[in-house]
Amino acid sequence: MKKIVLNLFAVAIVGLTVVACKSDVKEAKTGEAQTVAQNTEAAKFKADAASSMIIWKANKIVGGHEGTINVSNGVAEFEGDKLVGGTFMFDINTIACTDIPADDEANGKLVGHLKGADFFDVEKFATAAFEITKVEGDNVSGNLTMKGIKKNVTFPATVTVTGDDVTILSETFTIDRTEWNIMYNSGKSLDAAALGDKMIKDDVEIKIVVKAKKA
């Protein structure tokens, strides 16, 4: 199987193209947090923080923004070529906006707002976590924890094993941000008609990319 080589820049560009252009994005199945299985015999693959990330896109009534959040550390667990578990931590302080030039004042203003209490509140909740609970066929389920709230989500993903290297690449899917208490300018918390074009849609598009090497 041909080895997939990805770096931060390439992943962001390719991933954002997929997120921006895909029109049939499905909402991830969401439910109560599930027990995380202990796979003591599984082979461990350590995530590469430089090329593992969440690629996100949030839409308003008019326009929107997109960007990335990097993995700080993580381990994927395999039995042979089969993904059986794993835990990944995401550093919310790395949140970046990629649709506004980095040196533009508007970029810093937006990122600062996203880190603030209206959104992720990084002073209290500096990290997010994803713990794999089950893998069935192409579907990966896991507990996603943000702002101290843990929900189980299921989404399709492609897993590629090439020697000591692993790539886990989800399809683009959506989650309802309000389930993790990210309520800013949501029609669920404020009057949608009054918000007008300032209303931010609850469904956020997500793509997960993990590159890992055998520990």
PDB file of C-alpha atoms in Angstrom:
ATOM      1  CA  MET A   1       0.000   0.000   0.000  1.00  0.00           C
ATOM      2  CA  LYS A   2       1.362   3.342  -1.041  1.00  0.00           C
ATOM      3  CA  LYS A   3       2.626   5.366   1.911  1.00  0.00           C
ATOM      4  CA  ILE A   4       0.722   8.579   2.543  1.00  0.00           C
ATOM      5  CA  VAL A   5       2.978  11.499   3.397  1.00  0.00           C
ATOM      6  CA  LEU A   6       1.321  14.495   5.004  1.00  0.00           C
ATOM      7  CA  ASN A   7       2.626  17.613   6.702  1.00  0.00           C
ATOM      8  CA  LEU A   8       0.771  20.349   8.519  1.00  0.00           C
ATOM      9  CA  PHE A   9       0.512  22.688   5.542  1.00  0.00           C
ATOM     10  CA  ALA A  10      -0.566  20.021   3.061  1.00  0.00           C
ATOM     11  CA  VAL A  11      -3.121  18.524   5.424  1.00  0.00           C
ATOM     12  CA  ALA A  12      -4.663  21.900   6.149  1.00  0.00           C
ATOM     13  CA  ILE A  13      -4.953  22.836   2.472  1.00  0.00           C
ATOM     14  CA  VAL A  14      -6.321  19.462   1.318  1.00  0.00           C
ATOM     15  CA  GLY A  15      -8.575  19.055   4.324  1.00  0.00           C
ATOM     16  CA  LEU A  16     -10.042  22.524   4.077  1.00  0.00           C
ATOM     17  CA  THR A  17     -10.782  21.980   0.397  1.00  0.00           C
ATOM     18  CA  VAL A  18     -12.743  18.860   1.298  1.00  0.00           C
ATOM     19  CA  VAL A  19     -14.580  20.596   4.137  1.00  0.00           C
ATOM     20  CA  ALA A  20     -15.423  23.599   2.016  1.00  0.00           C
ATOM     21  CA  CYS A  21     -16.584  21.721  -1.074  1.00  0.00           C
ATOM     22  CA  LYS A  22     -18.356  18.669   0.251  1.00  0.00           C
ATOM     23  CA  SER A  23     -22.114  19.231   0.156  1.00  0.00           C
ATOM     24  CA  ASP A  24     -23.335  15.917   1.587  1.00  0.00           C
ATOM     25  CA  VAL A  25     -21.636  16.149   4.979  1.00  0.00           C
ATOM     26  CA  LYS A  26     -23.407  13.938   7.504  1.00  0.00           C
ATOM     27  CA  GLU A  27     -23.927  14.611  11.185  1.00  0.00           C
ATOM     28  CA  ALA A  28     -21.983  12.282  13.472  1.00  0.00           C
ATOM     29  CA  LYS A  29     -24.071   9.942  15.569  1.00  0.00           C
ATOM     30  CA  THR A  30     -23.915  11.265  19.141  1.00  0.00           C
ATOM     31  CA  GLY A  31     -24.822   9.560  22.407  1.00  0.00           C
ATOM     32  CA  GLU A  32     -23.849   9.106  26.023  1.00  0.00           C
ATOM     33  CA  ALA A  33     -20.185   8.458  26.869  1.00  0.00           C
ATOM     34  CA  GLN A  34     -19.148   4.803  26.647  1.00  0.00           C
ATOM     35  CA  THR A  35     -16.629   2.669  28.525  1.00  0.00           C
ATOM     36  CA  VAL A  36     -13.127   2.733  27.051  1.00  0.00           C
ATOM     37  CA  ALA A  37     -11.731  -0.778  26.561  1.00  0.00           C
ATOM     38  CA  GLN A  38      -8.250  -1.571  27.854  1.00  0.00           C
ATOM     39  CA  ASN A  39      -6.095  -3.087  25.080  1.00  0.00           C
ATOM     40  CA  THR A  40      -2.989  -4.076  26.999  1.00  0.00           C
ATOM     41  CA  GLU A  41      -1.632  -6.325  24.212  1.00  0.00           C
ATOM     42  CA  ALA A  42      -2.203  -3.878  21.378  1.00  0.00           C
ATOM     43  CA  ALA A  43       0.698  -2.285  19.504  1.00  0.00           C
ATOM     44  CA  LYS A  44       1.078   1.420  20.258  1.00  0.00           C
ATOM     45  CA  PHE A  45       1.562   4.117  17.618  1.00  0.00           C
ATOM     46  CA  LYS A  46       2.491   7.599  18.855  1.00  0.00           C
ATOM     47  CA  ALA A  47       0.758  10.529  17.141  1.00  0.00           C
ATOM     48  CA  ASP A  48       2.906  13.116  15.377  1.00  0.00           C
ATOM     49  CA  ALA A  49       1.749  16.452  16.810  1.00  0.00           C
ATOM     50  CA  ALA A  50       3.061  18.396  13.800  1.00  0.00           C
ATOM     51  CA  SER A  51       0.757  16.626  11.317  1.00  0.00           C
ATOM     52  CA  SER A  52      -2.201  15.478  13.438  1.00  0.00           C
ATOM     53  CA  MET A  53      -5.129  17.822  13.898  1.00  0.00           C
ATOM     54  CA  ILE A  54      -8.785  18.662  13.743  1.00  0.00           C
ATOM     55  CA  ILE A  55      -9.756  20.659  10.656  1.00  0.00           C
ATOM     56  CA  TRP A  56     -12.925  22.665  11.369  1.00  0.00           C
ATOM     57  CA  LYS A  57     -15.388  24.878   9.572  1.00  0.00           C
ATOM     58  CA  ALA A  58     -18.084  26.954  11.302  1.00  0.00           C
ATOM     59  CA  ASN A  59     -20.798  28.612   9.240  1.00  0.00           C
ATOM     60  CA  LYS A  60     -22.870  31.708   9.865  1.00  0.00           C
ATOM     61  CA  ILE A  61     -26.047  32.609   7.987  1.00  0.00           C
ATOM     62  CA  VAL A  62     -23.729  34.565   5.718  1.00  0.00           C
ATOM     63  CA  GLY A  63     -20.099  33.411   5.502  1.00  0.00           C
ATOM     64  CA  GLY A  64     -18.120  31.601   8.166  1.00  0.00           C
ATOM     65  CA  HIS A  65     -14.606  30.628   9.157  1.00  0.00           C
ATOM     66  CA  GLU A  66     -12.360  27.582   9.060  1.00  0.00           C
ATOM     67  CA  GLY A  67      -9.109  26.446  10.616  1.00  0.00           C
ATOM     68  CA  THR A  68      -7.250  23.821  12.628  1.00  0.00           C
ATOM     69  CA  ILE A  69      -6.616  22.581  16.174  1.00  0.00           C
ATOM     70  CA  ASN A  70      -3.468  20.509  16.726  1.00  0.00           C
ATOM     71  CA  VAL A  71      -3.001  17.275  18.621  1.00  0.00           C
ATOM     72  CA  SER A  72      -0.693  17.763  21.604  1.00  0.00           C
ATOM     73  CA  ASN A  73      -0.160  14.038  22.174  1.00  0.00           C
ATOM     74  CA  GLY A  74      -1.889  10.769  21.457  1.00  0.00           C
ATOM     75  CA  VAL A  75      -1.557   7.037  20.971  1.00  0.00           C
ATOM     76  CA  ALA A  76      -3.365   4.785  18.479  1.00  0.00           C
ATOM     77  CA  GLU A  77      -3.688   1.087  19.372  1.00  0.00           C
ATOM     78  CA  PHE A  78      -3.594  -1.693  16.780  1.00  0.00           C
ATOM     79  CA  GLU A  79      -3.969  -5.444  16.641  1.00  0.00           C
ATOM     80  CA  GLY A  80      -2.267  -6.279  13.354  1.00  0.00           C
ATOM     81  CA  ASP A  81      -3.686  -3.801  10.819  1.00  0.00           C
ATOM     82  CA  LYS A  82      -6.876  -3.252  12.812  1.00  0.00           C
ATOM     83  CA  LEU A  83      -7.428  -0.101  14.835  1.00  0.00           C
ATOM     84  CA  VAL A  84      -8.765  -1.162  18.246  1.00  0.00           C
ATOM     85  CA  GLY A  85      -8.301   1.878  20.476  1.00  0.00           C
ATOM     86  CA  GLY A  86      -6.490   5.096  21.185  1.00  0.00           C
ATOM     87  CA  THR A  87      -6.526   8.373  23.073  1.00  0.00           C
ATOM     88  CA  PHE A  88      -5.749  11.798  21.622  1.00  0.00           C
ATOM     89  CA  MET A  89      -5.407  15.166  23.346  1.00  0.00           C
ATOM     90  CA  PHE A  90      -6.009  18.399  21.433  1.00  0.00           C
ATOM     91  CA  ASP A  91      -4.453  21.693  22.539  1.00  0.00           C
ATOM     92  CA  ILE A  92      -7.191  24.313  22.138  1.00  0.00           C
ATOM     93  CA  ASN A  93      -4.565  27.053  22.482  1.00  0.00           C
ATOM     94  CA  THR A  94      -3.311  26.010  19.025  1.00  0.00           C
ATOM     95  CA  ILE A  95      -6.627  26.903  17.398  1.00  0.00           C
ATOM     96  CA  ALA A  96      -5.943  28.720  14.146  1.00  0.00           C
ATOM     97  CA  CYS A  97      -8.038  30.425  11.489  1.00  0.00           C
ATOM     98  CA  THR A  98      -6.867  29.670   7.950  1.00  0.00           C
ATOM     99  CA  ASP A  99      -9.302  31.731   5.866  1.00  0.00           C
ATOM    100  CA  ILE A 100      -7.977  35.104   7.123  1.00  0.00           C
ATOM    101  CA  PRO A 101      -4.288  36.000   6.566  1.00  0.00           C
ATOM    102  CA  ALA A 102      -2.277  35.305   9.731  1.00  0.00           C
ATOM    103  CA  ASP A 103      -0.934  38.884   9.865  1.00  0.00           C
ATOM    104  CA  ASP A 104      -4.406  40.405   9.507  1.00  0.00           C
ATOM    105  CA  GLU A 105      -5.727  42.037  12.689  1.00  0.00           C
ATOM    106  CA  ALA A 106      -9.066  40.292  12.123  1.00  0.00           C
ATOM    107  CA  ASN A 107      -7.350  36.899  12.425  1.00  0.00           C
ATOM    108  CA  GLY A 108      -5.999  37.640  15.898  1.00  0.00           C
ATOM    109  CA  LYS A 109      -9.333  39.101  16.979  1.00  0.00           C
ATOM    110  CA  LEU A 110     -11.230  35.996  15.840  1.00  0.00           C
ATOM    111  CA  VAL A 111      -8.786  33.537  17.405  1.00  0.00           C
ATOM    112  CA  GLY A 112      -8.855  35.495  20.663  1.00  0.00           C
ATOM    113  CA  HIS A 113     -12.648  35.349  20.660  1.00  0.00           C
ATOM    114  CA  LEU A 114     -12.633  31.584  19.991  1.00  0.00           C
ATOM    115  CA  LYS A 115     -10.315  31.070  22.969  1.00  0.00           C
ATOM    116  CA  GLY A 116     -12.538  33.187  25.200  1.00  0.00           C
ATOM    117  CA  ALA A 117     -15.530  32.335  27.377  1.00  0.00           C
ATOM    118  CA  ASP A 118     -18.006  32.723  24.495  1.00  0.00           C
ATOM    119  CA  PHE A 119     -16.534  29.659  22.813  1.00  0.00           C
ATOM    120  CA  PHE A 120     -13.856  27.287  24.189  1.00  0.00           C
ATOM    121  CA  ASP A 121     -12.921  29.174  27.376  1.00  0.00           C
ATOM    122  CA  VAL A 122      -9.302  27.976  27.274  1.00  0.00           C
ATOM    123  CA  GLU A 123      -8.459  29.435  30.677  1.00  0.00           C
ATOM    124  CA  LYS A 124     -10.676  26.740  32.183  1.00  0.00           C
ATOM    125  CA  PHE A 125     -10.630  24.111  29.423  1.00  0.00           C
ATOM    126  CA  ALA A 126      -7.269  24.187  27.648  1.00  0.00           C
ATOM    127  CA  THR A 127      -7.585  20.743  26.077  1.00  0.00           C
ATOM    128  CA  ALA A 128     -10.104  18.516  24.341  1.00  0.00           C
ATOM    129  CA  ALA A 129      -9.833  14.719  24.243  1.00  0.00           C
ATOM    130  CA  PHE A 130     -10.982  11.876  22.020  1.00  0.00           C
ATOM    131  CA  GLU A 131     -10.898   8.297  23.363  1.00  0.00           C
ATOM    132  CA  ILE A 132     -11.761   5.484  20.947  1.00  0.00           C
ATOM    133  CA  THR A 133     -14.413   3.150  22.359  1.00  0.00           C
ATOM    134  CA  LYS A 134     -15.254   0.963  19.359  1.00  0.00           C
ATOM    135  CA  VAL A 135     -14.265   0.383  15.731  1.00  0.00           C
ATOM    136  CA  GLU A 136     -16.731  -1.410  13.461  1.00  0.00           C
ATOM    137  CA  GLY A 137     -15.847  -1.612   9.786  1.00  0.00           C
ATOM    138  CA  ASP A 138     -15.150   1.945   8.631  1.00  0.00           C
ATOM    139  CA  ASN A 139     -16.900   3.527  11.619  1.00  0.00           C
ATOM    140  CA  VAL A 140     -14.948   4.840  14.586  1.00  0.00           C
ATOM    141  CA  SER A 141     -16.721   5.634  17.866  1.00  0.00           C
ATOM    142  CA  GLY A 142     -15.184   7.510  20.750  1.00  0.00           C
ATOM    143  CA  ASN A 143     -15.773   9.810  23.680  1.00  0.00           C
ATOM    144  CA  LEU A 144     -15.206  13.442  22.713  1.00  0.00           C
ATOM    145  CA  THR A 145     -14.613  15.701  25.718  1.00  0.00           C
ATOM    146  CA  MET A 146     -14.784  19.487  25.371  1.00  0.00           C
ATOM    147  CA  LYS A 147     -15.443  22.089  28.079  1.00  0.00           C
ATOM    148  CA  GLY A 148     -15.732  19.271  30.600  1.00  0.00           C
ATOM    149  CA  ILE A 149     -18.599  17.589  28.696  1.00  0.00           C
ATOM    150  CA  LYS A 150     -18.125  14.052  27.374  1.00  0.00           C
ATOM    151  CA  LYS A 151     -20.243  12.634  24.528  1.00  0.00           C
ATOM    152  CA  ASN A 152     -19.742   9.567  22.356  1.00  0.00           C
ATOM    153  CA  VAL A 153     -19.576  10.282  18.623  1.00  0.00           C
ATOM    154  CA  THR A 154     -19.408   7.915  15.643  1.00  0.00           C
ATOM    155  CA  PHE A 155     -18.024   8.827  12.224  1.00  0.00           C
ATOM    156  CA  PRO A 156     -16.527   7.065   9.175  1.00  0.00           C
ATOM    157  CA  ALA A 157     -12.744   6.992   8.784  1.00  0.00           C
ATOM    158  CA  THR A 158     -10.063   5.423   6.619  1.00  0.00           C
ATOM    159  CA  VAL A 159      -7.143   3.725   8.399  1.00  0.00           C
ATOM    160  CA  THR A 160      -3.892   3.091   6.518  1.00  0.00           C
ATOM    161  CA  VAL A 161      -1.015   1.048   7.950  1.00  0.00           C
ATOM    162  CA  THR A 162       2.338   1.149   6.144  1.00  0.00           C
ATOM    163  CA  GLY A 163       5.039  -0.612   8.122  1.00  0.00           C
ATOM    164  CA  ASP A 164       5.631   1.442  11.262  1.00  0.00           C
ATOM    165  CA  ASP A 165       3.483   4.345  10.042  1.00  0.00           C
ATOM    166  CA  VAL A 166      -0.260   4.852  10.470  1.00  0.00           C
ATOM    167  CA  THR A 167      -2.704   7.363   9.021  1.00  0.00           C
ATOM    168  CA  ILE A 168      -6.224   7.802  10.396  1.00  0.00           C
ATOM    169  CA  LEU A 169      -8.312  10.083   8.185  1.00  0.00           C
ATOM    170  CA  SER A 170     -11.964  10.718   8.970  1.00  0.00           C
ATOM    171  CA  GLU A 171     -14.556  11.751   6.465  1.00  0.00           C
ATOM    172  CA  THR A 172     -15.891  15.244   7.017  1.00  0.00           C
ATOM    173  CA  PHE A 173     -18.755  15.114   9.526  1.00  0.00           C
ATOM    174  CA  THR A 174     -20.662  17.552  11.692  1.00  0.00           C
ATOM    175  CA  ILE A 175     -21.244  17.833  15.417  1.00  0.00           C
ATOM    176  CA  ASP A 176     -23.748  20.061  17.207  1.00  0.00           C
ATOM    177  CA  ARG A 177     -21.565  22.481  19.188  1.00  0.00           C
ATOM    178  CA  THR A 178     -24.356  23.215  21.656  1.00  0.00           C
ATOM    179  CA  GLU A 179     -24.080  19.656  23.022  1.00  0.00           C
ATOM    180  CA  TRP A 180     -20.712  20.777  24.436  1.00  0.00           C
ATOM    181  CA  ASN A 181     -22.121  24.062  25.757  1.00  0.00           C
ATOM    182  CA  ILE A 182     -20.725  26.269  22.994  1.00  0.00           C
ATOM    183  CA  MET A 183     -23.786  28.479  22.742  1.00  0.00           C
ATOM    184  CA  TYR A 184     -22.554  31.825  21.401  1.00  0.00           C
ATOM    185  CA  ASN A 185     -25.018  33.319  18.868  1.00  0.00           C
ATOM    186  CA  SER A 186     -26.908  30.038  18.598  1.00  0.00           C
ATOM    187  CA  GLY A 187     -30.561  30.116  17.646  1.00  0.00           C
ATOM    188  CA  LYS A 188     -31.129  27.723  20.555  1.00  0.00           C
ATOM    189  CA  SER A 189     -30.007  30.248  23.160  1.00  0.00           C
ATOM    190  CA  LEU A 190     -31.067  33.541  21.574  1.00  0.00           C
ATOM    191  CA  ASP A 191     -33.864  34.644  19.284  1.00  0.00           C
ATOM    192  CA  ALA A 192     -32.839  33.612  15.778  1.00  0.00           C
ATOM    193  CA  ALA A 193     -34.806  36.394  14.118  1.00  0.00           C
ATOM    194  CA  ALA A 194     -33.147  39.008  16.316  1.00  0.00           C
ATOM    195  CA  LEU A 195     -29.689  37.610  15.604  1.00  0.00           C
ATOM    196  CA  GLY A 196     -30.253  37.821  11.849  1.00  0.00           C
ATOM    197  CA  ASP A 197     -27.049  37.239   9.864  1.00  0.00           C
ATOM    198  CA  LYS A 198     -25.016  37.208  13.107  1.00  0.00           C
ATOM    199  CA  MET A 199     -26.439  33.813  13.992  1.00  0.00           C
ATOM    200  CA  ILE A 200     -23.827  31.024  13.927  1.00  0.00           C
ATOM    201  CA  LYS A 201     -25.069  27.612  12.859  1.00  0.00           C
ATOM    202  CA  ASP A 202     -24.948  24.890  15.504  1.00  0.00           C
ATOM    203  CA  ASP A 203     -23.485  22.221  13.204  1.00  0.00           C
ATOM    204  CA  VAL A 204     -19.690  22.518  12.916  1.00  0.00           C
ATOM    205  CA  GLU A 205     -17.908  20.600  10.160  1.00  0.00           C
ATOM    206  CA  ILE A 206     -15.010  18.474  11.373  1.00  0.00           C
ATOM    207  CA  LYS A 207     -12.286  16.394   9.764  1.00  0.00           C
ATOM    208  CA  ILE A 208      -9.778  14.461  11.902  1.00  0.00           C
ATOM    209  CA  VAL A 209      -6.265  13.676  10.649  1.00  0.00           C
ATOM    210  CA  VAL A 210      -3.840  11.565  12.691  1.00  0.00           C
ATOM    211  CA  LYS A 211      -0.362  10.559  11.580  1.00  0.00           C
ATOM    212  CA  ALA A 212       1.390   8.167  13.954  1.00  0.00           C
ATOM    213  CA  LYS A 213       4.523   6.038  14.168  1.00  0.00           C
ATOM    214  CA  LYS A 214       5.044   2.773  16.062  1.00  0.00           C
ATOM    215  CA  ALA A 215       6.340   3.468  19.532  1.00  0.00           C
TER     216      ALA A 215
END
